[in-house]
Amino acid sequence: MNGAIKDVSSIKDMKKLSTLNLSSNAIENVDDIKDLTKLQYLNISGNKISALPDMSKLTDLRTLLASDNKLTDVTPVGQLKNLEALDLTKNSGITDVKALAGLTHLDPDRTYLPTAEMKTDLFAAIDVNKIFELFNISKMTTGDLDNVQKALDAYDALSDEQKTYIDSKKVEATKNNKAKVEAGDEPEYYPEYDNGGVKQPILDRLEIKVVDKKWQVTSEGKLCKKKNKYGSDAVRVYFYNR
């Protein structure tokens, strides 16, 4: 679709669309794309779009081409957690792309931003966020400490400008729970850093029963998790005959 299209309200009911090309038109408003949940490819380049709608439902979107528009705020793009390819060039009003630092699937070879400096700073931050994704801050264990230290070291190596791309509260929460875990204490729970905010149950004990061919219980066992002398979790299995 291209030419002199201005109104795209007719697309709002095309729920099964996976590819949509609206480039090189006179479109000013694309609010009606927000419910096209099957979209994987969207090209809105070369229009007159000044703002993007909420894009949180577009979880399948892999490619967004939005060059040569009038965009200023890229916050909605930061909702596209599975995005791999992005073009925001020729949008002179874009001065801040910090909202994109959580897009850890972005391919640097398929990402084009208004300035080279923006791209350098963004991907430096994305690389750090990828390390933070290797552990759950709220459920941190001794087994996570190596990755935790790697994440904090990578953060410290960023420039002052690049550090502004990273959630400073997340860094402080990480440091806080690292200290707790190293001291043998339980980590503090942070709903915003727990992938949905629901604390999952931890298996501490499991009872096992062994049966014969007649389904008679011959022995029982218990699996228990305890701290060893080094402060790490240790699992032991105890069996006894009936």
PDB file of C-alpha atoms in Angstrom, residues 83-234:
ATOM      1  CA  LEU A  83      11.817  -6.588  18.182  1.00  0.00           C
ATOM      2  CA  GLU A  84      14.837  -7.536  16.084  1.00  0.00           C
ATOM      3  CA  ALA A  85      15.021  -4.861  13.351  1.00  0.00           C
ATOM      4  CA  LEU A  86      14.357  -1.123  13.710  1.00  0.00           C
ATOM      5  CA  ASP A  87      14.737   1.978  11.552  1.00  0.00           C
ATOM      6  CA  LEU A  88      14.144   5.400  13.134  1.00  0.00           C
ATOM      7  CA  THR A  89      16.383   7.483  10.854  1.00  0.00           C
ATOM      8  CA  LYS A  90      15.219  10.826   9.455  1.00  0.00           C
ATOM      9  CA  ASN A  91      13.227  11.656  12.586  1.00  0.00           C
ATOM     10  CA  SER A  92      15.073  14.785  13.665  1.00  0.00           C
ATOM     11  CA  GLY A  93      12.884  15.214  16.738  1.00  0.00           C
ATOM     12  CA  ILE A  94      14.187  12.038  18.372  1.00  0.00           C
ATOM     13  CA  THR A  95      16.849  13.021  20.880  1.00  0.00           C
ATOM     14  CA  ASP A  96      16.521  10.225  23.445  1.00  0.00           C
ATOM     15  CA  VAL A  97      16.386   6.460  22.846  1.00  0.00           C
ATOM     16  CA  LYS A  98      16.917   5.300  26.438  1.00  0.00           C
ATOM     17  CA  ALA A  99      13.482   3.631  26.372  1.00  0.00           C
ATOM     18  CA  LEU A 100      14.887   1.068  23.930  1.00  0.00           C
ATOM     19  CA  ALA A 101      17.568  -0.299  26.267  1.00  0.00           C
ATOM     20  CA  GLY A 102      15.358  -3.228  27.267  1.00  0.00           C
ATOM     21  CA  LEU A 103      15.077  -4.511  23.684  1.00  0.00           C
ATOM     22  CA  THR A 104      17.628  -7.267  24.111  1.00  0.00           C
ATOM     23  CA  HIS A 105      16.700  -9.023  20.849  1.00  0.00           C
ATOM     24  CA  LEU A 106      17.620  -6.041  18.661  1.00  0.00           C
ATOM     25  CA  ASP A 107      20.177  -6.873  15.981  1.00  0.00           C
ATOM     26  CA  PRO A 108      22.766  -4.065  15.687  1.00  0.00           C
ATOM     27  CA  ASP A 109      23.213  -4.877  11.999  1.00  0.00           C
ATOM     28  CA  ARG A 110      19.510  -4.225  11.415  1.00  0.00           C
ATOM     29  CA  THR A 111      19.076  -1.222  13.689  1.00  0.00           C
ATOM     30  CA  TYR A 112      19.260   2.329  12.350  1.00  0.00           C
ATOM     31  CA  LEU A 113      18.960   5.361  14.626  1.00  0.00           C
ATOM     32  CA  PRO A 114      19.110   9.136  14.040  1.00  0.00           C
ATOM     33  CA  THR A 115      22.790   9.321  15.080  1.00  0.00           C
ATOM     34  CA  ALA A 116      25.695   6.890  15.320  1.00  0.00           C
ATOM     35  CA  GLU A 117      26.337   7.982  18.910  1.00  0.00           C
ATOM     36  CA  MET A 118      22.816   6.980  19.916  1.00  0.00           C
ATOM     37  CA  LYS A 119      23.368   3.524  18.469  1.00  0.00           C
ATOM     38  CA  THR A 120      26.709   3.081  20.230  1.00  0.00           C
ATOM     39  CA  ASP A 121      25.298   4.084  23.609  1.00  0.00           C
ATOM     40  CA  LEU A 122      22.120   2.037  23.165  1.00  0.00           C
ATOM     41  CA  PHE A 123      23.868  -1.223  22.339  1.00  0.00           C
ATOM     42  CA  ALA A 124      26.399  -0.750  25.124  1.00  0.00           C
ATOM     43  CA  ALA A 125      23.432  -0.617  27.513  1.00  0.00           C
ATOM     44  CA  ILE A 126      21.632  -3.515  25.817  1.00  0.00           C
ATOM     45  CA  ASP A 127      24.714  -5.708  26.246  1.00  0.00           C
ATOM     46  CA  VAL A 128      24.672  -4.981  29.976  1.00  0.00           C
ATOM     47  CA  ASN A 129      20.937  -5.647  30.248  1.00  0.00           C
ATOM     48  CA  LYS A 130      21.459  -9.027  28.586  1.00  0.00           C
ATOM     49  CA  ILE A 131      23.689 -10.013  31.502  1.00  0.00           C
ATOM     50  CA  PHE A 132      21.110  -8.775  34.009  1.00  0.00           C
ATOM     51  CA  GLU A 133      18.588 -11.080  32.318  1.00  0.00           C
ATOM     52  CA  LEU A 134      20.669 -14.120  33.303  1.00  0.00           C
ATOM     53  CA  PHE A 135      19.353 -13.992  36.871  1.00  0.00           C
ATOM     54  CA  ASN A 136      16.245 -12.995  38.769  1.00  0.00           C
ATOM     55  CA  ILE A 137      17.004 -10.204  41.215  1.00  0.00           C
ATOM     56  CA  SER A 138      14.180 -11.155  43.571  1.00  0.00           C
ATOM     57  CA  LYS A 139      15.099 -14.858  43.605  1.00  0.00           C
ATOM     58  CA  MET A 140      18.867 -14.472  43.638  1.00  0.00           C
ATOM     59  CA  THR A 141      20.835 -17.466  44.932  1.00  0.00           C
ATOM     60  CA  THR A 142      24.483 -18.212  45.531  1.00  0.00           C
ATOM     61  CA  GLY A 143      24.536 -19.870  42.111  1.00  0.00           C
ATOM     62  CA  ASP A 144      23.758 -16.499  40.515  1.00  0.00           C
ATOM     63  CA  LEU A 145      26.592 -14.567  42.105  1.00  0.00           C
ATOM     64  CA  ASP A 146      29.048 -14.980  39.219  1.00  0.00           C
ATOM     65  CA  ASN A 147      26.567 -13.521  36.725  1.00  0.00           C
ATOM     66  CA  VAL A 148      25.551 -10.839  39.210  1.00  0.00           C
ATOM     67  CA  GLN A 149      29.162  -9.709  39.518  1.00  0.00           C
ATOM     68  CA  LYS A 150      29.589  -9.783  35.726  1.00  0.00           C
ATOM     69  CA  ALA A 151      26.516  -7.561  35.337  1.00  0.00           C
ATOM     70  CA  LEU A 152      27.728  -5.066  37.921  1.00  0.00           C
ATOM     71  CA  ASP A 153      31.226  -4.992  36.426  1.00  0.00           C
ATOM     72  CA  ALA A 154      29.784  -4.406  32.950  1.00  0.00           C
ATOM     73  CA  TYR A 155      27.629  -1.593  34.315  1.00  0.00           C
ATOM     74  CA  ASP A 156      30.628   0.031  36.008  1.00  0.00           C
ATOM     75  CA  ALA A 157      32.512  -0.067  32.691  1.00  0.00           C
ATOM     76  CA  LEU A 158      29.875   2.056  30.929  1.00  0.00           C
ATOM     77  CA  SER A 159      30.395   5.750  30.339  1.00  0.00           C
ATOM     78  CA  ASP A 160      28.365   8.161  32.462  1.00  0.00           C
ATOM     79  CA  GLU A 161      26.014   8.768  29.522  1.00  0.00           C
ATOM     80  CA  GLN A 162      25.558   5.056  28.855  1.00  0.00           C
ATOM     81  CA  LYS A 163      24.733   4.436  32.513  1.00  0.00           C
ATOM     82  CA  THR A 164      21.698   6.707  32.124  1.00  0.00           C
ATOM     83  CA  TYR A 165      20.250   4.065  29.785  1.00  0.00           C
ATOM     84  CA  ILE A 166      20.177   1.527  32.637  1.00  0.00           C
ATOM     85  CA  ASP A 167      17.525   1.470  35.374  1.00  0.00           C
ATOM     86  CA  SER A 168      19.507   2.725  38.380  1.00  0.00           C
ATOM     87  CA  LYS A 169      16.970   1.252  40.817  1.00  0.00           C
ATOM     88  CA  LYS A 170      17.561  -2.172  39.267  1.00  0.00           C
ATOM     89  CA  VAL A 171      21.282  -1.794  39.832  1.00  0.00           C
ATOM     90  CA  GLU A 172      20.765  -0.820  43.479  1.00  0.00           C
ATOM     91  CA  ALA A 173      18.351  -3.733  44.013  1.00  0.00           C
ATOM     92  CA  THR A 174      20.954  -6.076  42.538  1.00  0.00           C
ATOM     93  CA  LYS A 175      23.682  -4.760  44.841  1.00  0.00           C
ATOM     94  CA  ASN A 176      21.383  -5.005  47.852  1.00  0.00           C
ATOM     95  CA  ASN A 177      20.407  -8.615  47.203  1.00  0.00           C
ATOM     96  CA  LYS A 178      23.963  -9.601  46.322  1.00  0.00           C
ATOM     97  CA  ALA A 179      25.050  -8.470  49.782  1.00  0.00           C
ATOM     98  CA  LYS A 180      22.161 -10.352  51.401  1.00  0.00           C
ATOM     99  CA  VAL A 181      22.851 -13.595  49.545  1.00  0.00           C
ATOM    100  CA  GLU A 182      26.583 -13.402  50.271  1.00  0.00           C
ATOM    101  CA  ALA A 183      25.704 -13.038  53.953  1.00  0.00           C
ATOM    102  CA  GLY A 184      23.484 -16.130  53.808  1.00  0.00           C
ATOM    103  CA  ASP A 185      20.252 -14.149  54.043  1.00  0.00           C
ATOM    104  CA  GLU A 186      17.177 -14.403  51.835  1.00  0.00           C
ATOM    105  CA  PRO A 187      17.025 -11.802  49.040  1.00  0.00           C
ATOM    106  CA  GLU A 188      14.567  -8.948  49.248  1.00  0.00           C
ATOM    107  CA  TYR A 189      11.539  -9.279  46.979  1.00  0.00           C
ATOM    108  CA  TYR A 190      11.123  -6.624  44.264  1.00  0.00           C
ATOM    109  CA  PRO A 191       7.892  -7.154  42.266  1.00  0.00           C
ATOM    110  CA  GLU A 192       9.128  -4.927  39.442  1.00  0.00           C
ATOM    111  CA  TYR A 193      12.177  -7.156  38.966  1.00  0.00           C
ATOM    112  CA  ASP A 194      10.485 -10.539  39.052  1.00  0.00           C
ATOM    113  CA  ASN A 195       9.056 -11.034  35.555  1.00  0.00           C
ATOM    114  CA  GLY A 196       5.428 -10.564  36.526  1.00  0.00           C
ATOM    115  CA  GLY A 197       5.770  -9.877  40.219  1.00  0.00           C
ATOM    116  CA  VAL A 198       4.606 -13.304  41.479  1.00  0.00           C
ATOM    117  CA  LYS A 199       6.971 -15.029  43.841  1.00  0.00           C
ATOM    118  CA  GLN A 200       7.309 -18.667  42.777  1.00  0.00           C
ATOM    119  CA  PRO A 201       7.372 -21.473  45.361  1.00  0.00           C
ATOM    120  CA  ILE A 202      10.749 -23.041  46.061  1.00  0.00           C
ATOM    121  CA  LEU A 203      11.008 -26.822  46.436  1.00  0.00           C
ATOM    122  CA  ASP A 204      12.565 -27.519  49.827  1.00  0.00           C
ATOM    123  CA  ARG A 205      11.273 -31.035  50.516  1.00  0.00           C
ATOM    124  CA  LEU A 206      10.060 -33.962  48.408  1.00  0.00           C
ATOM    125  CA  GLU A 207       8.778 -37.303  49.679  1.00  0.00           C
ATOM    126  CA  ILE A 208       9.387 -40.403  47.536  1.00  0.00           C
ATOM    127  CA  LYS A 209       7.723 -43.805  47.878  1.00  0.00           C
ATOM    128  CA  VAL A 210       9.026 -47.009  46.268  1.00  0.00           C
ATOM    129  CA  VAL A 211       6.419 -49.680  45.452  1.00  0.00           C
ATOM    130  CA  ASP A 212       6.621 -53.324  44.352  1.00  0.00           C
ATOM    131  CA  LYS A 213       4.710 -54.979  41.522  1.00  0.00           C
ATOM    132  CA  LYS A 214       1.631 -55.176  43.737  1.00  0.00           C
ATOM    133  CA  TRP A 215       1.823 -51.459  44.427  1.00  0.00           C
ATOM    134  CA  GLN A 216       2.786 -52.086  48.022  1.00  0.00           C
ATOM    135  CA  VAL A 217       5.095 -49.470  49.511  1.00  0.00           C
ATOM    136  CA  THR A 218       8.467 -51.068  50.242  1.00  0.00           C
ATOM    137  CA  SER A 219      10.472 -48.016  51.188  1.00  0.00           C
ATOM    138  CA  GLU A 220      10.149 -44.288  51.481  1.00  0.00           C
ATOM    139  CA  GLY A 221      12.532 -41.458  50.884  1.00  0.00           C
ATOM    140  CA  LYS A 222      12.746 -37.777  51.590  1.00  0.00           C
ATOM    141  CA  LEU A 223      14.608 -35.174  49.602  1.00  0.00           C
ATOM    142  CA  CYS A 224      15.647 -32.249  51.779  1.00  0.00           C
ATOM    143  CA  LYS A 225      17.408 -29.022  50.882  1.00  0.00           C
ATOM    144  CA  LYS A 226      19.708 -27.610  53.531  1.00  0.00           C
ATOM    145  CA  LYS A 227      22.599 -25.191  53.724  1.00  0.00           C
ATOM    146  CA  ASN A 228      26.055 -26.741  53.652  1.00  0.00           C
ATOM    147  CA  LYS A 229      28.980 -25.361  55.632  1.00  0.00           C
ATOM    148  CA  TYR A 230      29.793 -22.963  52.779  1.00  0.00           C
ATOM    149  CA  GLY A 231      26.332 -21.412  52.826  1.00  0.00           C
ATOM    150  CA  SER A 232      25.238 -22.974  49.534  1.00  0.00           C
ATOM    151  CA  ASP A 233      22.108 -25.058  49.016  1.00  0.00           C
ATOM    152  CA  ALA A 234      22.743 -28.795  49.342  1.00  0.00           C
TER     153      ALA A 234
END
